[in-house]
Tab-separated table of C-alpha atoms in Angstrom:
chain	number	residue	atom	x	y	z
I	818	MET	CA	19.275	25.738	-28.433
I	819	ALA	CA	17.286	27.854	-30.232
I	820	LEU	CA	16.465	25.507	-33.145
I	821	LEU	CA	15.869	22.828	-30.090
I	822	ALA	CA	13.223	25.254	-28.534
I	823	SER	CA	11.418	25.891	-31.921
I	824	LEU	CA	11.119	22.296	-33.073
I	825	LYS	CA	9.353	21.376	-29.758
I	826	SER	CA	7.171	23.977	-29.936
I	827	LEU	CA	6.055	22.635	-33.379
I	828	PHE	CA	2.596	21.804	-33.206
I	829	ILE	CA	3.037	19.016	-35.890
I	830	LEU	CA	5.273	16.894	-33.230
I	831	GLN	CA	2.966	18.156	-30.281
I	832	LEU	CA	0.074	16.491	-32.066
I	833	LEU	CA	2.259	12.988	-32.521
I	834	MET	CA	3.206	12.942	-28.634
I	835	GLY	CA	-0.530	13.697	-27.757
I	836	PHE	CA	-1.456	10.929	-30.429
I	837	VAL	CA	1.129	8.452	-28.755
I	838	PHE	CA	-0.506	9.444	-25.177
I	839	VAL	CA	-4.099	8.661	-26.168
I	840	VAL	CA	-3.805	5.677	-28.166
I	841	SER	CA	-1.839	4.035	-25.577
I	842	GLY	CA	-3.794	5.066	-23.062
I	843	LEU	CA	-6.991	3.363	-25.125
I	844	ILE	CA	-4.782	0.202	-25.477
I	845	ILE	CA	-3.750	0.349	-21.876
I	846	ASN	CA	-6.922	0.924	-20.652
I	847	PHE	CA	-8.758	-2.038	-22.598
I	848	ILE	CA	-5.776	-4.641	-21.465
I	849	GLN	CA	-6.729	-3.290	-17.526
I	850	LEU	CA	-10.377	-4.202	-18.160
I	851	CYS	CA	-9.088	-7.929	-19.645
I	852	THR	CA	-6.913	-7.956	-16.380
I	853	CYS	CA	-10.437	-8.097	-14.218
I	854	VAL	CA	-10.858	-11.723	-14.556
I	855	LEU	CA	-8.102	-11.861	-12.449
I	856	TRP	CA	-10.057	-10.042	-9.299
I	857	PRO	CA	-11.681	-12.964	-7.869
I	858	ILE	CA	-8.898	-15.211	-8.642
I	859	ASN	CA	-5.822	-13.214	-7.374
I	860	ARG	CA	-6.398	-9.916	-6.661
I	861	GLN	CA	-2.878	-9.145	-5.709
I	862	LEU	CA	-1.489	-10.392	-9.264
I	863	TYR	CA	-4.553	-7.932	-10.496
I	864	ARG	CA	-2.989	-5.278	-8.291
I	865	ARG	CA	0.858	-5.791	-9.799
I	866	ILE	CA	0.070	-6.125	-13.369
I	867	ASN	CA	-2.368	-2.736	-13.073
I	868	CYS	CA	0.499	-1.275	-11.247
I	869	ARG	CA	2.890	-1.499	-14.131
I	870	LEU	CA	0.051	-0.679	-17.016
I	871	SER	CA	-0.659	2.434	-15.141
I	872	TYR	CA	3.146	3.138	-14.755
I	873	SER	CA	3.211	2.814	-18.922
I	874	LEU	CA	0.837	5.286	-19.473
I	875	TRP	CA	1.807	8.169	-16.550
I	876	SER	CA	5.040	7.703	-17.592
I	877	GLN	CA	4.582	9.342	-20.365
I	878	LEU	CA	3.659	12.497	-18.967
I	879	VAL	CA	6.379	12.400	-16.490
I	880	MET	CA	8.690	11.949	-19.671
I	881	LEU	CA	7.537	15.343	-20.839
I	882	LEU	CA	8.416	17.220	-17.638
I	883	GLU	CA	11.948	15.473	-17.208
I	884	TRP	CA	12.996	14.984	-20.540
I	885	TRP	CA	11.128	17.218	-23.119
I	886	SER	CA	10.963	20.366	-21.008
I	887	GLY	CA	13.789	19.548	-18.862
I	888	THR	CA	12.441	20.847	-15.654
I	889	ASP	CA	14.438	20.549	-12.425
I	890	CYS	CA	13.337	18.949	-9.348
I	891	THR	CA	15.200	19.855	-5.989
I	892	LEU	CA	14.104	18.657	-3.159
I	893	TYR	CA	14.866	20.086	0.687
I	894	THR	CA	14.904	17.589	2.596
I	895	ASP	CA	17.683	15.279	5.086
I	896	GLN	CA	19.083	11.913	3.879
I	897	ALA	CA	17.222	10.267	6.266
I	898	THR	CA	14.157	10.759	4.859
I	899	VAL	CA	15.316	10.396	1.633
I	900	ASP	CA	16.331	6.779	2.825
I	901	MET	CA	12.445	6.120	3.270
I	902	PHE	CA	11.390	7.022	-0.001
I	903	GLY	CA	9.857	4.220	-2.014
I	904	LYS	CA	10.227	1.894	1.150
I	905	GLU	CA	7.140	2.283	3.006
I	906	HIS	CA	3.349	3.435	2.398
I	907	VAL	CA	3.035	7.255	3.283
I	908	ILE	CA	0.155	9.937	2.860
I	909	ILE	CA	1.831	12.785	0.760
I	910	ILE	CA	0.554	16.269	1.728
I	911	LEU	CA	0.947	18.831	-0.918
I	912	ASN	CA	0.008	22.351	-1.715
I	913	HIS	CA	-2.507	22.810	-4.467
I	914	ASN	CA	-0.827	26.451	-6.360
I	915	PHE	CA	0.046	25.019	-9.507
I	916	GLU	CA	-1.337	23.785	-12.665
I	917	ILE	CA	1.812	21.037	-12.902
I	918	ASP	CA	2.061	20.228	-8.812
I	919	PHE	CA	0.347	17.003	-9.631
I	920	LEU	CA	3.149	16.389	-12.467
I	921	CYS	CA	5.638	17.007	-9.783
I	922	GLY	CA	4.727	14.979	-7.574
I	923	TRP	CA	4.549	12.167	-9.955
I	924	THR	CA	8.289	12.755	-10.673
I	925	MET	CA	9.121	11.930	-7.433
I	926	CYS	CA	7.130	9.270	-7.354
I	927	GLU	CA	8.958	7.901	-10.611
I	928	ARG	CA	12.311	8.427	-9.041
I	929	TYR	CA	11.430	6.375	-6.205
I	930	GLY	CA	9.664	3.610	-8.082
I	931	VAL	CA	6.188	3.951	-6.652
I	932	LEU	CA	4.443	5.846	-9.336
I	933	GLY	CA	2.488	3.009	-10.787
I	934	SER	CA	0.961	2.312	-7.521
I	935	SER	CA	0.319	6.328	-6.425
I	936	LYS	CA	-3.056	6.849	-4.876
I	937	VAL	CA	-5.433	9.983	-4.737
I	938	LEU	CA	-8.467	11.246	-3.172
I	939	ALA	CA	-9.900	12.466	-6.178
I	940	LYS	CA	-13.290	14.317	-7.135
I	941	HIS	CA	-16.437	12.335	-8.576
I	942	GLU	CA	-15.864	14.505	-11.928
I	943	LEU	CA	-12.891	12.497	-13.257
I	944	LEU	CA	-13.671	9.467	-13.209
I	945	LYS	CA	-15.446	10.742	-16.226
I	946	VAL	CA	-12.526	11.760	-18.280
I	947	PRO	CA	-11.087	9.525	-20.455
I	948	LEU	CA	-7.592	7.874	-20.056
I	949	ILE	CA	-6.674	9.414	-16.701
I	950	GLY	CA	-10.283	8.677	-14.925
I	951	TRP	CA	-10.338	4.914	-16.541
I	952	THR	CA	-7.041	4.215	-15.622
I	953	TRP	CA	-7.482	5.205	-11.659
I	954	TYR	CA	-10.710	3.521	-11.844
I	955	PHE	CA	-8.538	0.198	-12.263
I	956	LEU	CA	-5.868	1.671	-9.971
I	957	GLU	CA	-8.623	1.388	-7.095
I	958	ILE	CA	-8.151	5.190	-6.610
I	959	VAL	CA	-11.052	6.591	-4.568
I	960	PHE	CA	-13.528	9.288	-5.913
I	961	CYS	CA	-15.751	11.537	-3.821
I	962	LYS	CA	-18.321	14.063	-4.497
I	963	ARG	CA	-17.286	16.006	-1.825
I	964	ARG	CA	-20.706	15.627	0.278
I	965	TRP	CA	-19.702	13.600	3.157
I	966	GLU	CA	-23.350	11.751	3.969
I	967	GLU	CA	-23.028	11.051	0.350
I	968	ASP	CA	-19.149	9.718	0.433
I	969	ARG	CA	-18.730	8.160	3.919
I	970	ASP	CA	-19.591	4.416	2.890
I	971	THR	CA	-17.953	4.786	-1.152
I	972	VAL	CA	-14.684	6.236	1.256
I	973	PHE	CA	-14.489	3.775	3.980
I	974	SER	CA	-15.008	0.851	1.602
I	975	GLY	CA	-12.427	2.235	-0.777
I	976	LEU	CA	-9.482	3.179	1.717
I	977	GLY	CA	-9.886	-0.135	3.104
I	978	ARG	CA	-9.403	-2.079	0.560
I	979	LEU	CA	-6.202	-0.918	0.028
I	980	ARG	CA	-4.919	-1.879	3.369
I	981	ASP	CA	-3.192	-4.821	2.250
I	982	TYR	CA	-2.166	-3.235	-1.077
I	983	PRO	CA	1.150	-5.462	-2.145
I	984	GLU	CA	3.208	-2.356	-4.073
I	985	PHE	CA	4.424	0.514	-1.562
I	986	MET	CA	1.910	2.785	-2.595
I	987	TRP	CA	2.021	6.816	-1.918
I	988	PHE	CA	-1.334	8.378	-0.986
I	989	LEU	CA	-1.731	12.031	-2.786
I	990	LEU	CA	-3.767	14.727	-0.432
I	991	TYR	CA	-4.846	18.040	-1.582
I	992	CYS	CA	-5.910	19.003	2.080
I	993	GLU	CA	-7.300	22.685	0.279
I	994	GLY	CA	-9.663	20.882	-1.565
I	995	THR	CA	-8.936	22.794	-4.206
I	996	ARG	CA	-6.330	24.779	-6.208
I	997	PHE	CA	-5.695	28.202	-5.040
I	998	THR	CA	-6.865	31.868	-6.491
I	999	GLU	CA	-7.276	34.783	-5.016
I	1000	LYS	CA	-11.043	34.631	-5.058
I	1001	LYS	CA	-11.149	31.238	-2.922
I	1002	HIS	CA	-8.376	32.310	-0.558
I	1003	GLN	CA	-10.585	35.255	0.532
I	1004	ILE	CA	-13.736	33.037	1.152
I	1005	SER	CA	-11.416	30.504	3.043
I	1006	MET	CA	-9.905	32.885	5.123
I	1007	GLN	CA	-13.712	34.279	5.801
I	1008	VAL	CA	-14.415	30.731	6.890
I	1009	ALA	CA	-11.060	30.912	9.507
I	1010	GLU	CA	-12.227	34.078	10.833
I	1011	SER	CA	-16.042	32.243	11.953
I	1012	LYS	CA	-14.360	29.579	13.019
I	1013	GLY	CA	-11.751	31.190	15.019
I	1014	LEU	CA	-8.857	29.852	13.471
I	1015	PRO	CA	-5.521	31.378	12.176
I	1016	LYS	CA	-5.087	32.615	8.868
I	1017	LEU	CA	-3.215	31.502	5.942
I	1018	LYS	CA	-1.010	33.877	3.577
I	1019	TYR	CA	-0.432	31.087	1.152
I	1020	HIS	CA	-2.841	28.805	1.711
I	1021	LEU	CA	-6.747	27.996	1.719
I	1022	LEU	CA	-8.230	26.492	5.173
I	1023	PRO	CA	-7.431	22.663	5.148
I	1024	ARG	CA	-9.901	20.294	5.047
I	1025	THR	CA	-9.664	18.078	7.996
I	1026	LYS	CA	-12.186	15.565	6.760
I	1027	GLY	CA	-10.458	13.605	4.208
I	1028	PHE	CA	-7.012	13.329	6.042
I	1029	THR	CA	-8.535	12.248	9.639
I	1030	THR	CA	-10.530	9.471	7.490
I	1031	THR	CA	-7.525	8.351	5.079
I	1032	LEU	CA	-5.383	8.448	8.286
I	1033	ARG	CA	-7.897	5.872	10.490
I	1034	CYS	CA	-8.905	3.787	7.386
I	1035	LEU	CA	-5.288	3.094	6.773
I	1036	LYS	CA	-3.823	2.605	10.371
I	1037	GLY	CA	-1.428	-0.204	10.728
I	1038	THR	CA	-0.813	-0.152	6.583
I	1039	VAL	CA	0.712	3.630	6.682
I	1040	LYS	CA	3.920	3.916	8.383
I	1041	ALA	CA	4.343	7.868	7.621
I	1042	VAL	CA	3.343	11.341	6.406
I	1043	TYR	CA	5.411	13.185	3.838
I	1044	ASP	CA	4.480	17.006	3.883
I	1045	VAL	CA	5.525	18.433	0.798
I	1046	THR	CA	5.492	22.253	-0.008
I	1047	LEU	CA	5.922	23.104	-3.832
I	1048	ASN	CA	7.148	26.292	-4.932
I	1049	PHE	CA	9.087	27.461	-8.293
I	1050	LYS	CA	12.182	29.476	-8.588
I	1051	ASP	CA	11.841	33.135	-9.947
I	1052	LYS	CA	8.341	32.950	-9.330
I	1053	GLN	CA	7.432	31.387	-12.369
I	1054	THR	CA	3.910	30.123	-12.773
I	1055	PRO	CA	4.118	26.884	-15.089
I	1056	THR	CA	1.250	25.280	-17.058
I	1057	LEU	CA	0.857	22.107	-18.834
I	1058	LEU	CA	0.817	23.627	-21.767
I	1059	GLY	CA	4.440	25.314	-21.152
I	1060	ILE	CA	5.798	22.250	-20.653
I	1061	VAL	CA	3.808	20.118	-23.632
I	1062	ASN	CA	6.056	23.558	-25.607
I	1063	GLY	CA	9.139	22.547	-24.016
I	1064	LYS	CA	9.659	25.322	-21.696
I	1065	LYS	CA	12.054	24.716	-18.949
I	1066	TYR	CA	10.987	25.228	-14.796
I	1067	LYS	CA	12.662	24.954	-11.817
I	1068	ALA	CA	10.591	23.245	-9.198
I	1069	ASP	CA	11.800	23.272	-5.328
I	1070	LEU	CA	9.846	21.034	-2.928
I	1071	SER	CA	10.566	21.002	0.820
I	1072	VAL	CA	9.701	17.626	2.348
I	1073	ARG	CA	9.442	16.763	5.719
I	1074	ARG	CA	8.580	12.993	7.382
I	1075	PHE	CA	6.207	12.746	10.365
I	1076	THR	CA	5.628	9.376	11.753
I	1077	VAL	CA	2.060	7.987	12.413
I	1078	GLU	CA	2.804	7.715	16.216
I	1079	GLU	CA	3.555	11.372	16.097
I	1080	ILE	CA	-0.056	12.372	15.130
I	1081	PRO	CA	-3.094	11.980	17.492
I	1082	GLU	CA	-5.327	9.614	17.154
I	1083	ASP	CA	-8.349	11.555	18.160
I	1084	GLU	CA	-9.877	12.998	15.297
I	1085	GLU	CA	-10.666	16.664	16.935
I	1086	GLU	CA	-6.537	16.911	17.704
I	1087	CYS	CA	-6.047	15.121	14.533
I	1088	ALA	CA	-7.127	18.180	12.701
I	1089	ASN	CA	-5.523	20.790	14.765
I	1090	TRP	CA	-2.218	19.081	13.901
I	1091	LEU	CA	-3.388	19.394	10.374
I	1092	HIS	CA	-4.166	23.005	10.968
I	1093	LYS	CA	-1.099	23.801	12.526
I	1094	LEU	CA	0.918	21.889	9.943
I	1095	TYR	CA	-0.752	24.311	7.102
I	1096	GLN	CA	0.614	27.146	9.402
I	1097	GLU	CA	3.879	25.656	9.332
I	1098	LYS	CA	3.659	25.315	5.498
I	1099	ASP	CA	2.550	28.764	5.353
I	1100	ALA	CA	5.553	30.057	7.296
I	1101	LEU	CA	7.909	27.824	4.636
I	1102	GLN	CA	6.488	29.817	1.888
I	1103	GLU	CA	7.047	33.125	3.573
I	1104	ILE	CA	10.923	32.294	3.885
I	1105	TYR	CA	10.881	30.722	0.318
I	1106	ASN	CA	9.483	34.018	-1.143
I	1107	LYS	CA	11.946	36.498	1.078
I	1108	GLU	CA	15.076	33.870	-0.003
I	1109	GLY	CA	14.090	32.293	-3.199
I	1110	LYS	CA	14.678	28.911	-1.118
I	1111	PHE	CA	13.649	26.361	1.376
I	1112	PRO	CA	15.855	25.949	4.432
I	1113	GLY	CA	17.753	22.636	4.962
I	1114	PRO	CA	20.203	20.423	3.002
I	1115	THR	CA	19.026	19.908	-0.598
I	1116	VAL	CA	18.754	16.420	-2.906
I	1117	ILE	CA	18.567	16.303	-6.285
I	1118	PRO	CA	17.516	12.932	-7.177
I	1119	PRO	CA	18.277	11.560	-10.771
I	1120	ARG	CA	16.606	11.111	-13.663
I	1121	ARG	CA	16.006	7.645	-14.580
I	1122	PRO	CA	15.786	6.284	-18.369
I	1123	TRP	CA	12.563	4.419	-17.917
I	1124	THR	CA	10.181	6.934	-18.812
I	1125	LEU	CA	11.852	7.675	-22.090
I	1126	LEU	CA	12.195	4.510	-22.603
I	1127	ASN	CA	8.585	3.797	-22.525
I	1128	PHE	CA	7.658	6.542	-24.657
I	1129	LEU	CA	9.893	5.810	-27.384
I	1130	PHE	CA	8.595	2.425	-27.192
I	1131	TRP	CA	4.843	3.710	-27.697
I	1132	ALA	CA	6.036	6.021	-30.547
I	1133	THR	CA	7.845	3.287	-32.500
I	1134	LEU	CA	4.474	1.207	-32.032
I	1135	LEU	CA	2.648	3.678	-33.001
I	1136	LEU	CA	4.048	6.115	-35.145
I	1137	SER	CA	5.095	3.984	-38.141
I	1138	PRO	CA	1.741	2.660	-39.000
I	1139	LEU	CA	0.133	6.403	-38.687
I	1140	ILE	CA	3.112	8.062	-41.105
I	1141	ASN	CA	2.562	4.908	-43.495
I	1142	PHE	CA	-1.022	5.717	-43.680
I	1143	ALA	CA	-0.674	9.842	-43.972
I	1144	CYS	CA	1.765	9.324	-46.955
I	1145	GLY	CA	-1.266	6.721	-48.332
I	1146	VAL	CA	-3.895	9.026	-48.148
I	1147	VAL	CA	-1.104	12.222	-49.603
I	1148	VAL	CA	-0.338	9.440	-52.198
I	1149	SER	CA	-3.906	8.393	-53.140
I	1150	GLY	CA	-5.157	11.903	-54.472
I	1151	SER	CA	-8.527	11.105	-53.140
I	1152	PRO	CA	-10.243	14.254	-52.113
I	1153	LEU	CA	-12.714	12.087	-49.445
I	1154	LEU	CA	-9.521	10.648	-48.090
I	1155	ILE	CA	-8.080	13.815	-47.422
I	1156	ILE	CA	-10.429	15.608	-45.800
I	1157	GLY	CA	-11.296	12.766	-43.502
I	1158	PHE	CA	-7.862	12.646	-42.538
I	1159	THR	CA	-7.488	16.215	-41.756
I	1160	ILE	CA	-10.764	15.618	-39.706
I	1161	PHE	CA	-9.393	13.140	-38.033
I	1162	LEU	CA	-6.307	15.476	-37.146
I	1163	ILE	CA	-8.756	18.625	-36.072
I	1164	ILE	CA	-10.401	16.380	-33.709
I	1165	ALA	CA	-7.395	14.806	-31.900
I	1166	SER	CA	-6.206	18.158	-31.604
I	1167	VAL	CA	-9.008	19.276	-30.217
I	1168	ALA	CA	-9.291	16.364	-27.795
I	1169	ILE	CA	-5.768	16.798	-26.518
I	1170	ARG	CA	-6.385	20.412	-25.759
I	1171	ARG	CA	-9.176	19.120	-23.406
I	1172	LEU	CA	-7.184	17.268	-21.807
I	1173	ILE	CA	-4.786	19.231	-21.168
I	1174	GLY	CA	-7.852	21.781	-19.957
I	1175	VAL	CA	-8.213	19.219	-17.150
I	1176	THR	CA	-4.932	21.087	-15.584
I	1177	GLU	CA	-5.810	24.734	-16.172
I	1178	VAL	CA	-6.731	26.305	-13.088
I	1179	LYS	CA	-9.088	28.704	-14.298
I	1180	LYS	CA	-11.014	26.074	-15.679
I	1181	THR	CA	-10.841	23.449	-12.876
I	1182	GLY	CA	-11.320	23.413	-8.725
I	1183	SER	CA	-14.446	23.431	-6.877
I	1184	SER	CA	-16.558	26.269	-6.234
I	1185	TYR	CA	-15.115	26.150	-2.823
I	1186	GLY	CA	-17.424	28.338	-0.283
I	1187	ASP	CA	-18.757	30.227	-3.431
I	1188	GLN	CA	-22.300	30.331	-2.601
I	1189	GLN	CA	-23.296	32.182	-6.090
I	1190	ALA	CA	-21.094	29.921	-7.887
I	1191	LYS	CA	-22.729	26.549	-6.504
I	1192	LYS	CA	-26.104	28.199	-7.273
I	1193	GLN	CA	-24.434	28.918	-10.753
I	1194	ASN	CA	-23.293	24.840	-11.063
């Protein structure tokens, strides 16, 4: 086990995995670009193809969590709720406290067959991120600038197009708007106090506009809302860099299902329902902190082999010519070739580290309510 852990921490192996992810992602993005000719001819065929192309990319990240780091994911929910997974269009409300919360969400999507068709209401800046933003663009992800006056038309039209989506989709919403930090929490609770809303201990005040708008636009398509509260055993603070280094975490997810009929249609009442939901999420976190687990029965969905097989396919396809080329460079003895290949490796390592940096709490997230930060930006 110690030997295996040492191997996983080797930079060269991590660099090779990063190479596979980046190059396969560029290939997938090119194929997605080619599929655009199908949009005016057969929109549903375009969507089905792009669901599978995006699965081929995202499943490589899920593979890191499931097979490389061996992270465990346990659901706290009833069997009736589990039986509905992957069989309906839903909205997922997930707390935004950890760097790898999205990866835990994607893992659940993969295990229930909806990873390729998973959606999110994403900040506009992510559209510029290579691979991630580009893949989301072809998947019809709705991007917003978080200024409602500018976002209104974009959000309504983007969500409206998803009403006839052919694959069951899980639409992920981070209603807090940004990742939790102590500074943001203090600012958020000041806002709650000024509005006469109950204070939260473990969450930021939810931004209701995105939720109420998504629910209204997808009415008749979305059948339920899943409230998901994520935490980690032993007060672990997981990072994507830790996953890349092969560190194992234990994730617990409390899942509650609400039918759309249970949620008020009136926008103000719907917003109040969401505030109440976050008070309940806060209570769940309090229980977890005291008892080390969420209440209710547990379900551990089995890992599927497809993420590992998909990665092995891309690794076999891409690493063979790379290794042959590297050997040729060394054998040639040409200083120019060796220097050029070394520069390529340095650029590749920097690019991969920057992609990892997209998930880091201290480097991402909006300046939630921080007027001074906004002025600096």
